[in-house]
Amino acid sequence: MEENYQNRTAFIKGAKDIAKEVRRQASKKVGRSVDRVTDEYSKRSYSRFEEDDDDEYPMQGSQDGGYYRGDSQAANDDDGGHSDSTEGHDEDDEIYEGEYQGIPRADSGKGSLAGGPGSVRAGAQQFRDIGVSEAERRKDQEELAQQYETILQECGHGKFQWTLYFVLGLALMADGVEIFVVGFVLPSAEKDMCLSEPNKSMLGLIVYFGMMVGAFLWGALADRIGRRQSLLICLSINSIFSFFSSFVQGYSTFLFCRLLSGVGIGGSIPIVFSFYSEFLSQEKRGEHLSWLCMFWMIGGIYASAMAWAIIPHYGWSFQMGSAYQFHSWRVFVLVCAFPSVAAIAALNAMPESPRFYLENGKHDEGWMILKLVHDTNMRAKGYPEKVFSVTTIKTVKQVDELVDTGTDTPVWKRYRLKIMSLSQQIRKNLLACFSPEYKRTTFMLMAVWFTMSFSYYGLTVWFPDMIKYIQKQEYESKTKTFTKEEVKHVTFNFTLENQVHRQGHYFNDKFLNLKLKSMVFEDSVFEECYFEDITSTHTFFRNCTFIASLFYNTDLFKYRFIDCKLINSTFLHNKEGCMLDFSDDFNNAYMIYFVNFLGTLAVLPGNIVSALLMDKIGRLRMLAGSSIISCVSCFFLIFGNTESGMIALLCLFGGISIASWNALDVITVELYPSDKRTTAFGFLNALCKVAAVLGISIFQSFVGITKAVPIIFAAGALATGSFLATKLPETRGQVLQ
């Protein structure tokens, strides 16, 4: 009996060794198809020996329930059998003698937890298994990348890719809209909510902070739960809180809604570019990712056009008493949520990335989607009879990370364990971007993203502020000043604008249905005066004295009276909130909306050029060349002393810099493997928002002081970024990792 047992074990080990050797030698020539042959050979060898002693050595468990790891299909076998490899089972492990009798290994289970020599060997074996698994996973990824590129070539580029292009373009358009929303509504919201200067600054920066968090969060999750699912979640969050922000009345609530709206839309850029790249073949990737960037520009044009059409029309509003007001700028905020809602509806009809499925061992799901891509394109091209020739696709070996929570574990604890496990996986993925293999690439990209964002966002916000400053100087140069005037028994029922009154005396005067715009009264006396239905903008009283005066239904609140004396004066039925009035702000609306419209429209030529040349001259030449030309264009800002000159320079800078942004997006997608792509892209995009906030804060502080410092900062950052870009590896002509 003992001799028969030893002979059986020796035969099994010998058969396994032969199968391993055959696989290693033959896989170099015929690929993964040899796995099916060797696995079948091993299976038949085991079965032949087991039939001899089936009664004497009964097996614990069936060997017919296994499945291939994704590189072959059981349905292709004539007898319907499967491989004896089961999920999580390493085919290269040595066969344990008691395995077929149901006897557990000595270095597993409780034996490894009890201490002693076995536990030391178990730890060493565990680290060895992890190392072997990681090596196999990297090898599988390399093989999959090559095969996946060949499959995409067979699928072709056609109707499916163009449909996905417009669907993902809507998501990218929503991101472009989000950048402009706050800047467009701020002049109106600051009046409607009576915002102070610090509050206005917080509203402008809170969106960037939310997008920073969202870029990192959703980018990391997209590598774990899927591109499509993550994009649907982040777009849904953006839509919901954009909708709420148009109705809430309080400033704090509005700020909170815009923050969460930014968190949602922050994930769109890293997910969209990664998602679309995984449906593009090598020769199409650079060009069509650049075409996709156009939707960000379209988002800016959409926001500018809607702001122009909606916000200045104060009549497009309603109110419920004096507590609830819904003005036209809130209608604009609501309309800006439409691209995000449309993207959600369209994305529900699109499949998940097949590359994500194959990277996670889901062969059948990935194969079916690729077949869908092939059949859709072939039918559109007039070849419906053409058959998808791929039968098996390489999938990546998975590392089991299962946690048994048991059936009696509370639901909240299960979710907590799932969240903790997901957080650990995200952390592991992020740290992998700083592993020796990718560390240099990551740090170089961080520097390029930071310098470009610092200069681009800093300058694009500084341009409109400089235009406003030039307009303000021109406006103040027309200010009329009145000194020591005496006015008695006069009724004012017209608009007073851009005037300064010093040391005046007003006796028994009436101010009825009056609009005060940029009015300043200093050291003046108002005696027995009557104020009714007053609407004021940038109007203040300094060191004035009011004697026996009455204020009825006005918006002259206490903060407008600076160091003033109110003697026997009364305020009745004050207007609640700050009143909006666009009747005199048409030129201001023209400046805000039309200038941004021109700035985004000027990006079109640069986008077209970059898309056509991206695959011809390479990513690095496009990135470095565009950054250098942008750096040179910065110096022309010194000569922009007029409003028209500043607008022209804004258009020039935007049209040139877009090419470098397109190249940076493409090269970031192509430098990381699929299981780390959105994590790395999201992290870099989050860093981009940090640089944007820093650039905006620094550049704005120099408005009205000097133009030299912002120009030097921007030019220096662009020069540094263009130099560092040349140190990155060129990815043109490479398969997608």
XYZ file of C-alpha atoms in Angstrom:
737
model
C 0.000 0.000 0.000
C 2.734 2.485 0.996
C 4.736 1.761 -2.161
C 1.657 2.238 -4.349
C 0.928 5.557 -2.649
C 4.477 6.817 -3.200
C 4.391 5.776 -6.862
C 1.145 7.650 -7.357
C 2.524 10.811 -5.766
C 5.712 10.657 -7.819
C 3.728 10.231 -11.014
C 1.537 13.263 -10.225
C 4.559 15.463 -9.496
C 6.242 14.287 -12.654
C 3.182 15.070 -14.743
C 2.977 18.531 -13.232
C 6.661 19.248 -13.911
C 6.278 18.132 -17.521
C 3.246 20.416 -17.930
C 5.141 23.388 -16.501
C 8.127 22.854 -18.779
C 5.943 22.489 -21.856
C 4.095 25.697 -21.003
C 7.270 27.723 -20.498
C 8.833 26.597 -23.767
C 5.749 26.657 -25.941
C 4.180 29.908 -24.696
C 6.965 31.890 -26.333
C 5.849 30.667 -29.762
C 2.149 30.045 -29.650
C 0.999 32.245 -26.758
C -1.616 31.426 -24.220
C -3.331 28.782 -26.276
C -0.795 26.278 -24.932
C -2.294 26.631 -21.466
C -5.357 24.753 -22.614
C -3.220 21.934 -23.971
C -1.048 21.546 -20.892
C -3.930 21.899 -18.472
C -5.847 19.249 -20.384
C -2.762 17.010 -20.423
C -2.375 17.368 -16.673
C -6.042 16.733 -16.114
C -6.048 13.540 -18.146
C -2.895 12.340 -16.405
C -4.496 12.811 -12.996
C -7.738 11.255 -14.124
C -6.002 8.189 -15.645
C -4.134 7.446 -12.466
C -7.074 8.192 -10.224
C -9.281 5.759 -12.119
C -6.917 2.918 -11.160
C -7.223 3.535 -7.433
C -10.456 5.418 -7.209
C -11.942 3.053 -4.643
C -8.816 2.810 -2.557
C -8.070 6.566 -2.456
C -11.370 8.506 -2.609
C -11.020 12.217 -3.472
C -12.409 14.955 -1.250
C -14.141 17.316 -3.649
C -14.643 17.356 -7.380
C -12.046 18.535 -9.852
C -14.683 19.377 -12.446
C -15.789 22.659 -10.916
C -12.766 24.757 -11.850
C -12.435 27.333 -14.625
C -9.777 28.933 -16.723
C -8.266 32.183 -15.529
C -9.590 33.880 -18.620
C -7.199 32.790 -21.370
C -9.430 29.947 -22.615
C -13.098 29.023 -22.578
C -14.592 25.780 -21.430
C -17.228 26.022 -24.101
C -14.611 25.399 -26.769
C -13.830 21.892 -25.445
C -15.650 19.028 -27.123
C -16.420 17.253 -23.876
C -17.475 20.400 -22.012
C -14.783 19.884 -19.338
C -12.877 22.606 -17.545
C -9.375 23.116 -16.280
C -8.558 21.811 -12.849
C -7.314 25.261 -11.858
C -9.642 26.949 -9.461
C -9.905 30.628 -8.699
C -7.132 31.798 -6.417
C -5.143 28.563 -6.985
C -1.547 29.069 -8.130
C -0.776 26.616 -10.918
C 2.948 26.708 -10.150
C 2.572 25.585 -6.531
C 3.993 22.165 -5.647
C 1.310 19.519 -5.126
C 0.839 18.636 -1.498
C 0.726 14.856 -0.939
C -2.385 14.920 1.195
C -4.231 17.462 -0.918
C -6.419 14.869 -2.637
C -7.352 13.320 0.697
C -8.648 16.618 2.125
C -5.761 16.983 4.586
C -4.868 20.718 5.154
C -1.339 21.904 4.692
C 0.825 22.106 7.756
C 1.696 25.767 7.099
C -1.880 26.963 6.724
C -4.892 27.337 8.944
C -4.458 27.140 12.680
C -1.055 25.515 12.476
C 0.528 28.696 11.161
C -1.026 30.771 13.915
C 0.182 28.646 16.777
C 3.808 29.697 16.589
C 6.817 27.402 16.274
C 8.951 26.622 13.218
C 5.952 26.210 10.965
C 4.874 29.828 11.434
C 8.266 31.136 10.292
C 8.140 29.036 7.151
C 4.549 30.187 6.567
C 5.588 33.847 6.700
C 8.437 33.285 4.266
C 6.140 31.308 1.974
C 3.540 34.105 2.118
C 6.033 36.771 1.049
C 7.325 34.482 -1.692
C 3.794 33.880 -2.959
C 3.060 37.632 -3.005
C 6.239 38.298 -4.950
C 5.490 35.532 -7.422
C 1.900 36.750 -7.826
C 3.017 40.323 -8.491
C 5.553 39.131 -11.052
C 2.899 37.031 -12.777
C 0.492 39.958 -12.693
C 3.001 42.264 -14.378
C 3.703 39.646 -17.013
C -0.013 39.176 -17.623
C -0.457 42.934 -17.980
C 2.287 43.136 -20.592
C 0.775 40.287 -22.597
C -2.699 41.772 -22.283
C -1.482 45.189 -23.495
C -0.088 43.686 -26.686
C -3.126 41.530 -27.368
C -5.551 44.339 -26.501
C -3.929 46.632 -29.061
C -4.326 43.928 -31.725
C -7.994 43.475 -30.804
C -8.655 47.228 -31.032
C -7.088 47.204 -34.481
C -9.560 44.500 -35.506
C -12.498 46.371 -33.965
C -11.564 49.492 -35.917
C -12.506 53.105 -35.213
C -16.046 54.003 -36.087
C -19.574 54.546 -34.845
C -19.025 53.176 -31.346
C -16.023 55.421 -30.603
C -17.788 58.489 -31.984
C -20.878 57.777 -29.890
C -18.740 57.396 -26.783
C -16.897 60.581 -27.808
C -20.060 62.680 -27.557
C -21.238 60.972 -24.363
C -17.955 61.551 -22.538
C -17.754 64.997 -24.122
C -20.889 65.986 -22.220
C -19.191 64.989 -18.962
C -16.125 67.054 -19.873
C -18.386 69.923 -20.879
C -19.953 69.836 -17.408
C -16.485 70.320 -15.913
C -15.856 73.345 -18.129
C -19.192 74.848 -17.117
C -18.418 74.379 -13.416
C -15.249 76.490 -13.697
C -17.201 79.474 -15.045
C -20.398 79.299 -12.977
C -19.143 81.041 -9.847
C -17.326 83.778 -11.776
C -20.501 84.600 -13.697
C -22.931 84.582 -10.761
C -20.627 86.328 -8.283
C -21.523 89.926 -9.278
C -25.208 89.067 -8.805
C -24.872 86.730 -5.832
C -22.829 89.250 -3.875
C -25.752 91.683 -4.076
C -28.443 89.086 -3.484
C -26.656 87.660 -0.424
C -24.914 90.842 0.730
C -21.485 89.235 0.511
C -18.406 90.892 1.939
C -15.037 90.781 0.172
C -13.731 87.794 2.220
C -16.950 85.877 1.516
C -16.646 86.586 -2.211
C -13.115 85.221 -2.214
C -14.220 82.095 -0.371
C -16.999 81.457 -2.900
C -14.508 81.726 -5.745
C -12.014 79.299 -4.190
C -14.423 76.756 -2.714
C -15.157 75.247 -6.127
C -11.454 74.606 -6.762
C -11.140 72.988 -3.355
C -14.112 70.709 -4.058
C -12.733 69.746 -7.470
C -9.378 68.964 -5.878
C -11.004 66.511 -3.455
C -13.198 65.040 -6.173
C -10.336 64.510 -8.627
C -8.376 62.448 -6.135
C -11.357 60.566 -4.691
C -13.117 59.544 -7.911
C -9.886 58.998 -9.805
C -8.771 56.474 -7.189
C -12.170 54.766 -7.039
C -12.343 54.399 -10.826
C -9.414 51.965 -10.690
C -11.259 49.846 -8.125
C -14.975 49.943 -8.982
C -14.874 50.840 -12.670
C -14.736 53.892 -14.920
C -18.400 54.000 -15.876
C -19.771 53.487 -12.378
C -17.463 56.117 -10.853
C -18.332 58.633 -13.564
C -22.052 58.075 -13.037
C -21.684 58.652 -9.296
C -19.639 61.834 -9.590
C -21.937 63.307 -12.272
C -24.984 62.491 -10.141
C -23.501 64.289 -7.139
C -22.711 67.294 -9.322
C -26.248 67.403 -10.753
C -27.997 67.045 -7.406
C -26.083 69.758 -5.590
C -26.057 72.102 -8.585
C -29.851 71.828 -8.540
C -30.039 72.515 -4.804
C -27.631 75.459 -4.998
C -29.987 77.303 -7.340
C -32.766 77.302 -4.730
C -31.052 77.697 -1.339
C -31.184 81.199 0.128
C -28.465 81.324 2.775
C -24.878 82.005 1.837
C -23.484 79.162 3.968
C -25.877 76.645 2.407
C -25.086 77.916 -1.077
C -21.369 77.597 -0.324
C -21.846 74.024 0.912
C -23.817 73.023 -2.196
C -21.197 74.495 -4.535
C -18.492 72.659 -2.598
C -20.201 69.283 -3.053
C -20.998 70.117 -6.645
C -17.281 70.673 -7.205
C -16.437 67.412 -5.427
C -18.703 65.608 -7.859
C -17.478 67.148 -11.092
C -13.837 66.967 -10.009
C -13.641 63.324 -11.052
C -14.797 63.860 -14.618
C -11.450 64.800 -16.215
C -9.314 61.867 -14.954
C -12.086 59.342 -15.593
C -13.152 60.651 -19.009
C -9.668 60.632 -20.523
C -8.805 57.215 -19.083
C -12.165 55.767 -20.121
C -11.957 56.995 -23.718
C -8.298 56.050 -24.172
C -9.141 52.392 -23.487
C -11.337 52.279 -26.599
C -8.740 53.884 -28.904
C -6.041 52.124 -30.871
C -2.454 53.315 -30.896
C -2.571 55.432 -34.059
C -5.854 57.165 -33.079
C -5.259 57.832 -29.390
C -3.391 61.146 -29.423
C -5.577 62.780 -32.045
C -8.952 61.778 -30.637
C -8.086 62.534 -27.023
C -7.182 66.013 -28.263
C -10.517 66.294 -30.069
C -12.178 65.331 -26.798
C -10.579 68.365 -25.119
C -12.758 70.598 -27.305
C -15.736 69.850 -25.101
C -14.122 71.701 -22.211
C -14.004 74.744 -24.473
C -17.621 74.132 -25.528
C -18.553 74.115 -21.838
C -17.031 77.577 -21.434
C -18.893 78.867 -24.493
C -22.149 77.363 -23.224
C -21.730 78.980 -19.802
C -20.881 82.374 -21.345
C -23.845 82.273 -23.730
C -26.305 81.220 -21.021
C -25.025 83.896 -18.649
C -25.410 86.534 -21.360
C -28.940 85.358 -22.177
C -30.244 84.884 -18.625
C -28.494 86.838 -15.871
C -28.993 90.444 -17.082
C -32.761 89.877 -17.380
C -33.860 90.778 -13.895
C -37.470 90.212 -14.908
C -36.832 86.470 -15.082
C -37.383 86.072 -11.361
C -40.022 85.667 -8.688
C -40.249 85.984 -4.951
C -42.413 84.632 -2.169
C -42.780 87.487 0.236
C -39.508 89.051 1.277
C -37.947 85.862 2.659
C -37.612 83.793 -0.534
C -36.248 85.255 -3.752
C -35.405 83.440 -6.975
C -33.520 85.793 -9.250
C -32.278 85.313 -12.779
C -28.783 84.236 -11.732
C -30.350 81.241 -9.998
C -32.015 80.283 -13.272
C -28.543 80.372 -14.829
C -27.158 78.027 -12.129
C -30.016 75.621 -12.833
C -29.401 75.681 -16.595
C -25.698 74.970 -16.048
C -26.601 71.571 -14.590
C -28.079 70.391 -17.910
C -24.808 69.032 -19.437
C -24.217 66.888 -16.368
C -27.779 65.526 -16.431
C -27.513 64.807 -20.171
C -24.211 62.995 -19.630
C -25.813 60.748 -16.995
C -28.680 59.824 -19.300
C -26.350 59.063 -22.217
C -23.780 57.202 -20.128
C -26.405 54.699 -18.975
C -26.519 53.378 -22.536
C -22.741 52.863 -22.750
C -20.776 49.845 -21.446
C -17.912 49.697 -18.980
C -14.333 49.781 -20.238
C -13.410 46.251 -21.402
C -9.809 46.917 -20.376
C -10.968 47.415 -16.783
C -12.799 44.076 -16.876
C -9.799 42.225 -18.299
C -7.486 43.820 -15.739
C -9.777 42.450 -13.036
C -10.050 38.901 -14.389
C -13.520 39.254 -15.954
C -12.904 37.647 -19.314
C -16.478 37.145 -20.502
C -17.602 40.705 -19.740
C -14.580 42.208 -21.490
C -14.947 39.933 -24.523
C -18.635 40.758 -24.960
C -17.977 44.512 -24.903
C -15.165 44.239 -27.435
C -17.440 42.156 -29.647
C -20.080 44.886 -29.309
C -17.532 47.505 -30.389
C -16.511 45.363 -33.375
C -20.053 44.573 -34.511
C -21.244 48.178 -34.115
C -18.382 49.530 -36.201
C -18.664 46.819 -38.873
C -22.413 47.328 -39.311
C -21.909 51.088 -39.635
C -19.215 50.530 -42.291
C -21.413 48.176 -44.299
C -19.816 44.865 -43.283
C -22.415 43.241 -40.995
C -21.287 39.772 -42.007
C -17.767 40.279 -40.655
C -17.251 38.064 -37.585
C -15.282 38.985 -34.471
C -12.422 36.497 -34.741
C -11.122 36.745 -31.156
C -12.169 33.735 -29.076
C -10.027 34.165 -25.953
C -8.386 37.195 -24.379
C -5.636 37.322 -21.831
C -6.764 38.345 -18.347
C -4.635 39.473 -15.446
C -4.027 37.185 -12.475
C -5.869 38.510 -9.461
C -4.571 38.743 -5.929
C -7.259 37.531 -3.547
C -8.211 40.150 -0.954
C -11.253 38.503 0.584
C -12.421 39.205 4.109
C -14.852 36.740 5.671
C -17.248 38.770 7.800
C -19.572 35.888 8.581
C -23.341 35.749 8.286
C -23.940 37.079 11.796
C -21.952 40.302 11.291
C -24.103 43.472 11.465
C -24.684 45.314 8.217
C -22.954 48.496 9.409
C -19.855 46.508 10.314
C -19.791 44.843 6.899
C -19.913 48.223 5.171
C -17.236 49.547 7.493
C -14.979 46.624 6.593
C -15.665 47.149 2.892
C -14.827 50.854 3.153
C -11.645 50.095 5.091
C -10.639 47.476 2.533
C -11.336 49.884 -0.329
C -9.358 52.628 1.407
C -6.390 50.306 1.830
C -6.547 49.353 -1.844
C -6.644 53.035 -2.879
C -3.712 53.805 -0.608
C -1.791 50.875 -2.065
C -2.542 52.056 -5.599
C -1.389 55.589 -4.837
C 1.826 54.398 -3.210
C 2.453 52.253 -6.291
C 2.653 55.468 -8.331
C 5.689 56.379 -6.208
C 7.311 52.960 -6.466
C 10.812 52.821 -7.995
C 9.291 51.935 -11.363
C 7.121 55.069 -11.579
C 8.675 57.441 -9.024
C 10.681 59.543 -11.474
C 7.771 59.806 -13.914
C 5.348 60.823 -11.159
C 7.585 63.558 -9.740
C 8.313 64.967 -13.190
C 4.615 65.044 -14.059
C 3.818 66.665 -10.710
C 6.237 69.476 -11.512
C 4.846 69.985 -15.023
C 1.199 69.915 -13.873
C 1.944 72.342 -11.041
C 3.853 74.900 -13.116
C 1.332 74.894 -15.943
C -1.674 75.192 -13.622
C -0.034 77.929 -11.561
C 0.619 80.086 -14.613
C -2.517 79.278 -16.641
C -5.166 79.694 -13.948
C -3.306 82.602 -12.365
C -3.177 84.513 -15.654
C -6.702 83.658 -16.827
C -8.174 85.058 -13.589
C -5.723 87.971 -13.542
C -6.753 89.074 -17.072
C -10.406 89.910 -16.208
C -9.324 91.519 -12.944
C -6.905 93.736 -14.817
C -9.657 94.673 -17.259
C -11.931 95.547 -14.333
C -9.160 97.635 -12.818
C -8.646 99.522 -16.082
C -12.406 100.141 -16.315
C -12.498 101.287 -12.709
C -9.707 103.775 -13.313
C -11.518 105.107 -16.362
C -14.790 105.298 -14.406
C -13.201 107.118 -11.481
C -11.613 109.623 -13.810
C -15.139 110.795 -14.679
C -16.223 111.231 -11.054
C -17.874 114.589 -10.310
C -17.139 116.265 -6.974
C -19.444 118.801 -5.201
C -18.264 120.780 -2.157
C -20.245 122.842 0.385
C -23.499 122.775 -1.556
C -26.772 123.769 0.102
C -29.962 122.180 -1.158
C -33.395 123.026 0.334
C -36.932 121.851 -0.494
C -35.816 119.843 -3.536
C -37.240 116.504 -4.706
C -34.756 114.002 -6.162
C -36.471 111.331 -8.284
C -33.764 110.462 -10.796
C -30.536 108.478 -10.779
C -27.457 109.849 -9.029
C -24.257 108.213 -10.218
C -20.504 108.487 -9.730
C -20.514 111.593 -7.559
C -18.796 112.752 -4.379
C -20.531 115.338 -2.137
C -18.483 116.915 0.642
C -19.619 119.253 3.434
C -23.097 119.661 1.980
C -26.248 120.735 3.778
C -29.629 119.257 2.765
C -32.765 120.684 4.387
C -36.309 119.336 3.931
C -35.394 117.448 0.760
C -37.173 114.379 -0.638
C -35.388 111.415 -2.210
C -38.095 109.370 -3.967
C -37.722 106.253 -6.171
C -34.079 107.056 -6.364
C -31.159 104.962 -7.622
C -27.826 105.731 -6.049
C -24.855 104.231 -7.840
C -21.279 104.813 -6.674
C -22.289 107.800 -4.563
C -20.287 109.085 -1.587
C -21.497 111.709 0.924
C -18.831 113.015 3.325
C -19.168 115.421 6.271
C -22.682 116.378 5.183
C -25.854 117.232 7.135
C -29.342 115.917 6.268
C -32.054 117.749 8.204
C -35.751 116.819 8.039
C -35.184 114.788 4.864
C -37.398 111.998 3.551
C -35.984 108.874 1.815
C -38.387 106.466 0.086
C -37.841 103.481 -2.280
C -34.092 103.944 -2.428
C -31.952 101.375 -4.273
C -28.230 101.821 -3.838
C -25.057 100.294 -5.242
C -21.597 101.143 -3.877
C -23.068 104.064 -1.969
C -21.783 105.208 1.441
C -22.248 108.039 3.961
C -19.130 109.030 5.931
C -19.134 111.343 8.971
C -22.632 112.572 8.117
C -25.362 113.799 10.480
C -29.051 112.947 10.035
C -31.529 115.060 12.019
C -35.265 114.216 12.182
C -35.080 112.253 8.936
C -37.259 109.335 7.848
C -36.175 106.266 5.824
C -39.049 104.285 4.323
C -38.619 101.100 2.217
C -34.930 101.615 1.475
C -31.889 99.357 1.279
C -29.734 101.821 3.226
C -28.529 99.476 5.939
C -26.289 100.320 8.867
C -23.076 99.261 7.139
C -23.589 102.112 4.634
C -23.388 104.690 7.432
C -19.751 105.003 8.460
C -19.126 107.120 11.613
C -22.492 108.855 11.151
C -24.840 110.429 13.720
C -28.538 109.625 13.584
C -30.557 112.101 15.685
C -34.310 111.507 15.984
C -34.233 109.600 12.688
C -36.440 106.592 11.880
C -36.152 103.520 9.572
C -39.450 101.930 8.481
C -39.974 98.786 6.371
C -36.400 98.340 5.290
C -35.897 96.142 2.251
C -34.664 92.697 3.186
C -31.565 91.406 1.456
C -29.587 93.177 -1.221
C -31.542 94.268 -4.249
C -30.469 93.309 -7.731
C -30.632 95.845 -10.525
C -29.090 95.222 -13.915
C -30.495 98.228 -15.682
C -27.220 100.110 -15.371
C -24.887 97.110 -15.496
C -25.231 96.116 -19.133
C -21.687 97.180 -19.974
C -20.379 95.255 -16.973
C -22.270 92.131 -18.104
C -20.854 92.620 -21.585
C -17.342 92.682 -20.173
C -17.749 89.614 -17.973
C -19.561 87.311 -20.388
C -18.300 88.466 -23.755
C -14.647 88.504 -22.718
C -14.885 84.937 -21.403
C -16.733 83.922 -24.548
C -13.905 85.281 -26.700
C -11.294 83.666 -24.472
C -12.808 80.196 -24.813
C -13.509 80.638 -28.517
C -9.869 81.571 -29.117
C -8.900 78.095 -27.908
C -10.493 76.524 -31.003
C -7.579 77.070 -33.469
C -5.010 75.775 -30.978
C -7.149 72.733 -30.252
C -7.479 71.869 -33.936
C -3.754 72.246 -34.567
C -2.804 70.129 -31.559
C -5.253 67.365 -32.544
C -3.894 67.172 -36.095
C -0.231 67.214 -35.055
C -0.298 65.220 -31.807
C 0.461 61.868 -33.442
C 2.776 63.380 -36.068
C 5.268 65.387 -34.015
C 4.855 63.582 -30.690
C 3.559 64.458 -27.246
C 6.783 65.888 -25.812
C 7.444 68.266 -28.703
C 3.866 69.490 -28.520
C 4.025 69.966 -24.748
C 7.411 71.660 -24.592
C 6.918 73.749 -27.737
C 3.529 75.094 -26.677
C 4.842 75.920 -23.187
C 7.784 77.884 -24.619
C 5.559 79.904 -26.978
C 3.136 80.556 -24.101
C 6.069 81.757 -22.012
C 7.063 84.224 -24.735
C 3.483 85.479 -25.109
C 3.436 86.391 -21.402
C 5.894 89.227 -21.989
C 3.474 90.943 -24.364
C 1.244 91.593 -21.340
C 3.503 94.499 -20.470
C 2.108 96.373 -23.465
C -1.544 95.719 -22.585
C -2.689 99.046 -21.133
C -6.144 99.190 -22.678
C -9.230 97.033 -22.403
C -9.095 95.871 -26.032
C -5.379 95.132 -25.724
C -5.871 92.951 -22.667
C -8.689 91.026 -24.376
C -6.490 90.356 -27.409
C -3.653 89.094 -25.218
C -6.082 86.846 -23.322
C -7.167 85.237 -26.591
C -3.561 84.819 -27.739
C -2.452 83.136 -24.529
C -5.467 80.786 -24.425
C -5.061 79.714 -28.038
C -1.387 78.844 -27.541
C -1.538 77.151 -24.145
C -4.339 74.714 -25.054
C -1.900 72.617 -27.100
C 0.284 71.998 -24.056
C -2.747 71.019 -21.976
C -3.865 68.522 -24.618
C -0.400 66.982 -24.797
C -0.180 66.784 -21.006
C -3.532 64.975 -20.770
C -2.494 62.452 -23.425
C 0.944 61.736 -21.999
C -0.450 61.335 -18.461
C -2.922 58.725 -19.705
C -0.230 56.792 -21.555
C 2.497 56.746 -18.891
C 0.619 54.641 -16.321
C -0.814 51.108 -16.512
C -4.556 50.589 -16.578
C -4.870 49.569 -12.928
C -3.202 52.820 -11.795
C -4.207 55.206 -14.582
C -7.127 57.095 -13.065
C -5.521 57.078 -9.618
C -2.413 58.817 -10.973
C -4.423 61.146 -13.227
C -6.743 62.073 -10.350
C -3.840 62.796 -8.022
C -2.143 65.020 -10.614
C -5.410 66.799 -11.371
C -5.911 67.445 -7.652
C -2.424 68.942 -7.529
C -3.445 71.080 -10.489
C -6.278 72.631 -8.446
C -3.902 73.373 -5.547
C -1.597 75.188 -7.962
C -4.601 77.044 -9.407
C -5.673 78.349 -5.990
C -2.107 79.406 -5.216
C -1.689 81.149 -8.577
C -5.029 82.950 -8.346
C -4.318 84.161 -4.796
C -0.844 85.478 -5.667
C -1.727 87.076 -8.990
C -4.857 88.819 -7.687
C -2.889 90.440 -4.872
C -0.871 92.409 -7.443
C -3.842 93.848 -9.347
C -3.489 97.618 -9.354
C 0.029 97.452 -7.897
C 2.295 96.123 -10.629
C 2.100 93.948 -13.723
C 5.743 92.898 -13.638
C 5.520 90.384 -10.762
C 2.638 88.262 -12.164
C 4.250 88.258 -15.604
C 7.619 87.140 -14.221
C 5.993 84.435 -12.090
C 3.930 83.085 -14.991
C 6.787 83.178 -17.497
C 9.168 81.521 -15.051
C 6.694 78.737 -14.245
C 6.046 78.059 -17.936
C 9.773 78.008 -18.726
C 10.383 75.545 -15.899
C 7.506 73.345 -17.035
C 8.700 73.279 -20.651
C 12.207 72.265 -19.547
C 10.944 69.470 -17.279
C 8.601 68.235 -20.006
C 11.581 67.340 -22.189
C 12.740 64.884 -19.494
C 9.567 62.814 -19.723
C 9.505 59.649 -21.859
C 7.859 59.899 -25.271
C 4.767 57.696 -25.521
C 3.918 58.111 -29.192
C 3.750 54.737 -30.931
C 3.510 52.730 -27.713
C 0.685 50.392 -26.779
C -1.513 51.425 -23.898
C -0.094 49.829 -20.753
